[in-house]
Amino acid sequence: MERIEISARLREKLGKSSARKVRKNGDMVPAVCYGKGSSPVHIEVSTSAIRKAIATPYKLNTIINLKISSDKESFEKMVLIKDVQKDVFGKKILHMDFIEVKEDVPVVVKVPIKLVGKAKGVAEGGILQQTMRELEMKCLPKDIPMAIEHDITNLGIGGAIHVKDLNIPATAKPVVDKDRTVAVVVEVKEETAVPVAAATAAAGAPAEGAAPAAEGAATTPAQQATAPDKAAAKPAGQEKK
C-alpha cells in the first residue's frame, strides 16, 4: 500500500484556548497521535492535507507518514486515522486522532463491503437488504484491503450472505462472528385488498352479540333534555271551566 506523507507541527501549548488559536491559523487543526507504550503526541496538521490523504481508495485506512517537527526536534510516525471530529454541519474538521502502527504488528480496521451485480431475487420481486456494510478485520498495515467485494448475482429470494461466505484475503482475519448476516433478499408480501362495498357493510353492521335497539327505547338524559316538552302548558283560554 502506498503511504501518504503529511507534515505536522508539535504543539507546545495545550488546552481549549490554544486549540481555538490553532483553528484560526488558516486550515490547521489540533490533533493527537496515540501509540502503544508511549505518551500521546499533541500536534497540529493541515486539513487540506488530511482531505487529500483520505481521498485515496483506502479512505480512512490510508497509511500516513507523519513528519513531526518543532524548533528543537523532528521525527516520523507511521499512523492510521482513528477519529475525525467535525462541526454540526459535518463539513469543517475540528480535531483529529491518529493511532501509531508498526509494519510487523497487526491492526484492527473496518473495511467496506461492496456487493457486486444484481441479485436474481430482486429481479423476481424481492428486496435486497444489506445489514453489514463494513467488516472489522485484523491484518498487517500493508495487507489492508481497499474493500471486500462479493458477487450476489445468484442470490435468490430468501437467500442470505454471511461473513463466512465473503472472499476475505488470506492475509486478513475477521474479528466478528462468521455466522453474522451481511445481506439477504426478502420476499415482498402483498396485502389483500378489501372490496369497498364489503368494508362499508362491515362497518355498519352491529357488533356480534349486541342486542338490536328496541323500538321506543328509553332516551338518554341528554336526549330527554333536547326533546320537546309534551307536557307543555295549554294556551290561555282553553282551561277547563
Short mmCIF file of C-alpha atoms in Angstrom, two decimals:
data_model
loop_
_atom_site.label_atom_id
_atom_site.label_comp_id
_atom_site.label_asym_id
_atom_site.label_seq_id
_atom_site.Cartn_x
_atom_site.Cartn_y
_atom_site.Cartn_z
CA MET A 1 0.00 0.00 0.00
CA GLU A 2 1.29 3.45 -0.88
CA ARG A 3 1.90 5.76 2.06
CA ILE A 4 0.96 9.42 2.18
CA GLU A 5 3.35 11.90 3.80
CA ILE A 6 1.92 14.73 5.88
CA SER A 7 3.86 17.38 7.77
CA ALA A 8 2.82 18.16 11.34
CA ARG A 9 3.93 20.63 13.96
CA LEU A 10 4.38 19.86 17.66
CA ARG A 11 2.05 21.84 19.89
CA GLU A 12 3.84 23.49 22.79
CA LYS A 13 0.70 24.83 24.45
CA LEU A 14 -2.35 22.70 25.19
CA GLY A 15 -5.91 23.43 26.28
CA LYS A 16 -9.11 24.74 24.69
CA SER A 17 -7.89 28.28 24.15
CA SER A 18 -4.74 27.01 22.46
CA ALA A 19 -6.81 24.69 20.24
CA ARG A 20 -9.02 27.61 19.17
CA LYS A 21 -5.94 29.60 18.19
CA VAL A 22 -4.72 26.68 16.06
CA ARG A 23 -8.05 26.55 14.19
CA LYS A 24 -7.85 30.28 13.47
CA ASN A 25 -4.48 29.78 11.81
CA GLY A 26 -5.56 29.02 8.24
CA ASP A 27 -6.58 25.40 7.70
CA MET A 28 -4.65 23.97 10.66
CA VAL A 29 -6.41 21.85 13.30
CA PRO A 30 -5.25 20.31 16.59
CA ALA A 31 -4.60 16.57 16.63
CA VAL A 32 -3.29 13.83 18.91
CA CYS A 33 -1.18 10.83 17.95
CA TYR A 34 -1.60 7.80 20.24
CA GLY A 35 0.83 4.90 20.42
CA LYS A 36 1.01 1.73 22.47
CA GLY A 37 3.54 2.13 25.26
CA SER A 38 4.19 5.80 24.52
CA SER A 39 2.74 9.12 25.62
CA PRO A 40 0.26 10.93 23.36
CA VAL A 41 1.88 13.40 20.96
CA HIS A 42 -0.03 16.67 20.52
CA ILE A 43 0.35 18.17 17.07
CA GLU A 44 -1.33 20.42 14.52
CA VAL A 45 -1.92 19.36 10.93
CA SER A 46 -3.30 20.82 7.72
CA THR A 47 -6.91 19.90 6.97
CA SER A 48 -6.31 20.20 3.24
CA ALA A 49 -3.51 17.62 3.53
CA ILE A 50 -5.79 15.32 5.52
CA ARG A 51 -8.61 15.61 2.99
CA LYS A 52 -6.17 14.78 0.22
CA ALA A 53 -4.92 11.74 2.15
CA ILE A 54 -8.37 10.26 2.72
CA ALA A 55 -9.36 10.88 -0.90
CA THR A 56 -7.41 7.73 -1.83
CA PRO A 57 -9.28 4.45 -2.50
CA TYR A 58 -8.36 3.33 1.03
CA LYS A 59 -10.22 6.28 2.62
CA LEU A 60 -9.66 6.29 6.41
CA ASN A 61 -7.47 3.18 6.13
CA THR A 62 -4.80 5.12 4.27
CA ILE A 63 -1.38 4.71 5.90
CA ILE A 64 0.14 8.10 6.70
CA ASN A 65 3.75 9.01 7.45
CA LEU A 66 3.55 11.92 9.87
CA LYS A 67 6.67 14.08 9.68
CA ILE A 68 6.53 15.85 13.03
CA SER A 69 8.81 18.75 13.84
CA SER A 70 9.40 21.59 16.28
CA ASP A 71 12.12 24.17 16.85
CA LYS A 72 14.08 21.57 18.83
CA GLU A 73 13.45 18.19 17.16
CA SER A 74 11.90 16.28 14.28
CA PHE A 75 10.77 12.66 13.89
CA GLU A 76 8.35 10.46 11.95
CA LYS A 77 5.46 8.19 12.90
CA MET A 78 3.51 5.75 10.73
CA VAL A 79 -0.16 6.22 11.61
CA LEU A 80 -3.75 5.49 10.70
CA ILE A 81 -6.62 7.91 11.21
CA LYS A 82 -8.54 6.89 14.32
CA ASP A 83 -11.16 9.63 14.53
CA VAL A 84 -12.21 12.82 12.75
CA GLN A 85 -14.32 15.33 14.66
CA LYS A 86 -16.36 17.75 12.54
CA ASP A 87 -18.73 20.63 13.17
CA VAL A 88 -22.50 20.20 13.39
CA PHE A 89 -22.80 20.56 9.62
CA GLY A 90 -20.29 17.75 9.04
CA LYS A 91 -18.06 19.88 6.82
CA LYS A 92 -15.37 21.59 8.88
CA ILE A 93 -12.74 19.41 10.60
CA LEU A 94 -12.26 20.43 14.24
CA HIS A 95 -9.94 17.76 15.64
CA MET A 96 -8.06 14.62 14.56
CA ASP A 97 -6.92 11.47 16.35
CA PHE A 98 -4.19 9.25 14.91
CA ILE A 99 -3.03 5.84 16.07
CA GLU A 100 0.57 4.76 15.58
CA VAL A 101 1.09 1.44 13.78
CA LYS A 102 4.10 -0.81 13.21
CA GLU A 103 4.91 -2.64 10.00
CA ASP A 104 5.14 -6.03 11.74
CA VAL A 105 2.22 -5.63 14.17
CA PRO A 106 -1.37 -6.47 13.05
CA VAL A 107 -4.01 -3.76 13.33
CA VAL A 108 -7.81 -3.92 13.51
CA VAL A 109 -9.56 -1.91 10.79
CA LYS A 110 -13.02 -1.61 9.26
CA VAL A 111 -13.13 -2.39 5.54
CA PRO A 112 -16.13 -1.57 3.28
CA ILE A 113 -18.22 -4.48 1.93
CA LYS A 114 -19.26 -3.98 -1.70
CA LEU A 115 -21.99 -6.16 -3.21
CA VAL A 116 -21.42 -6.65 -6.93
CA GLY A 117 -24.12 -7.45 -9.52
CA LYS A 118 -27.90 -7.66 -9.31
CA ALA A 119 -29.40 -10.46 -7.25
CA LYS A 120 -31.80 -12.69 -9.19
CA GLY A 121 -34.13 -12.48 -6.21
CA VAL A 122 -34.50 -8.74 -6.83
CA ALA A 123 -35.43 -9.44 -10.46
CA GLU A 124 -38.09 -11.83 -9.11
CA GLY A 125 -39.64 -9.07 -6.99
CA GLY A 126 -37.65 -9.36 -3.77
CA ILE A 127 -35.81 -6.63 -1.88
CA LEU A 128 -32.09 -6.72 -1.10
CA GLN A 129 -31.25 -5.72 2.47
CA GLN A 130 -27.58 -5.20 3.35
CA THR A 131 -27.30 -5.40 7.13
CA MET A 132 -23.50 -5.12 7.32
CA ARG A 133 -21.62 -2.52 5.30
CA GLU A 134 -18.20 -2.77 6.94
CA LEU A 135 -16.17 -5.79 8.03
CA GLU A 136 -13.93 -5.46 11.05
CA MET A 137 -10.74 -7.42 10.42
CA LYS A 138 -7.21 -7.88 11.69
CA CYS A 139 -4.14 -7.75 9.43
CA LEU A 140 -0.76 -6.13 8.92
CA PRO A 141 -0.88 -2.49 7.77
CA LYS A 142 0.49 -3.40 4.33
CA ASP A 143 -2.26 -6.02 3.87
CA ILE A 144 -5.28 -3.77 4.48
CA PRO A 145 -7.64 -4.30 1.52
CA MET A 146 -9.48 -1.44 -0.17
CA ALA A 147 -12.79 -3.30 0.09
CA ILE A 148 -14.32 -6.77 0.31
CA GLU A 149 -16.31 -7.48 -2.86
CA HIS A 150 -18.94 -10.22 -3.16
CA ASP A 151 -20.93 -11.26 -6.24
CA ILE A 152 -24.65 -11.51 -5.44
CA THR A 153 -25.90 -12.40 -8.95
CA ASN A 154 -27.15 -15.86 -7.91
CA LEU A 155 -28.73 -14.73 -4.63
CA GLY A 156 -32.43 -15.63 -4.77
CA ILE A 157 -35.41 -14.74 -2.59
CA GLY A 158 -34.77 -15.98 0.94
CA GLY A 159 -31.06 -16.32 0.22
CA ALA A 160 -28.50 -14.76 2.58
CA ILE A 161 -24.80 -13.96 2.67
CA HIS A 162 -22.81 -14.42 5.87
CA VAL A 163 -19.33 -13.31 6.90
CA LYS A 164 -18.02 -16.82 6.23
CA ASP A 165 -19.21 -16.52 2.60
CA LEU A 166 -17.13 -13.41 1.87
CA ASN A 167 -13.98 -13.53 -0.21
CA ILE A 168 -11.59 -12.43 2.55
CA PRO A 169 -7.84 -12.31 1.74
CA ALA A 170 -5.74 -15.00 3.39
CA THR A 171 -3.63 -12.26 4.98
CA ALA A 172 -6.61 -10.92 6.96
CA LYS A 173 -8.86 -12.41 9.62
CA PRO A 174 -12.35 -11.19 10.57
CA VAL A 175 -12.83 -10.34 14.24
CA VAL A 176 -16.63 -10.75 14.16
CA ASP A 177 -18.82 -13.87 14.24
CA LYS A 178 -18.51 -15.73 10.93
CA ASP A 179 -22.24 -16.52 11.01
CA ARG A 180 -23.30 -12.88 11.09
CA THR A 181 -25.57 -11.92 8.20
CA VAL A 182 -24.19 -9.49 5.64
CA ALA A 183 -27.13 -9.30 3.23
CA VAL A 184 -30.43 -11.05 2.49
CA VAL A 185 -33.11 -10.93 -0.22
CA VAL A 186 -36.57 -10.80 1.36
CA GLU A 187 -39.91 -11.50 -0.28
CA VAL A 188 -42.37 -8.65 -0.63
CA LYS A 189 -45.74 -9.70 0.77
CA GLU A 190 -48.75 -8.18 -0.98
CA GLU A 191 -51.65 -7.02 1.16
CA THR A 192 -55.10 -8.39 0.22
CA ALA A 193 -57.39 -5.53 -0.78
CA VAL A 194 -60.86 -5.49 0.85
CA PRO A 195 -63.76 -4.53 -1.52
CA VAL A 196 -65.20 -1.11 -0.69
CA ALA A 197 -68.81 -2.38 -0.51
CA ALA A 198 -67.88 -5.20 1.85
CA ALA A 199 -65.86 -2.86 4.04
CA THR A 200 -68.77 -0.39 4.24
CA ALA A 201 -71.26 -3.12 5.12
CA ALA A 202 -68.95 -4.49 7.78
CA ALA A 203 -68.54 -1.04 9.30
CA GLY A 204 -72.32 -0.52 9.53
CA ALA A 205 -73.18 -3.96 10.91
CA PRO A 206 -73.80 -4.29 14.67
CA ALA A 207 -71.13 -5.97 16.72
CA GLU A 208 -71.54 -9.70 17.31
CA GLY A 209 -73.65 -10.36 20.40
CA ALA A 210 -75.02 -6.82 20.54
CA ALA A 211 -78.80 -6.54 21.02
CA PRO A 212 -80.72 -4.57 18.38
CA ALA A 213 -82.14 -1.29 19.51
CA ALA A 214 -85.79 -1.68 20.66
CA GLU A 215 -88.50 0.49 19.16
CA GLY A 216 -89.40 3.23 21.54
CA ALA A 217 -86.39 2.53 23.73
CA ALA A 218 -85.80 4.93 26.57
CA THR A 219 -83.87 8.00 25.64
CA THR A 220 -80.76 9.17 27.38
CA PRO A 221 -80.86 12.18 29.73
CA ALA A 222 -79.25 14.26 27.00
CA GLN A 223 -81.93 13.22 24.53
CA GLN A 224 -84.62 13.98 27.11
CA ALA A 225 -83.19 17.43 27.59
CA THR A 226 -83.39 18.22 23.90
CA ALA A 227 -86.78 16.59 23.20
CA PRO A 228 -89.88 18.85 23.01
CA ASP A 229 -91.82 19.05 26.26
CA LYS A 230 -95.02 17.08 25.56
CA ALA A 231 -96.49 18.27 28.80
CA ALA A 232 -96.25 21.94 27.86
CA ALA A 233 -98.98 24.20 29.30
CA LYS A 234 -102.11 24.66 27.15
CA PRO A 235 -102.80 28.08 25.61
CA ALA A 236 -104.73 30.52 27.79
CA GLY A 237 -108.47 30.32 27.41
CA GLN A 238 -108.61 26.54 26.95
CA GLU A 239 -108.55 25.75 30.65
CA LYS A 240 -111.39 23.58 31.95
CA LYS A 241 -114.15 25.63 33.42
#
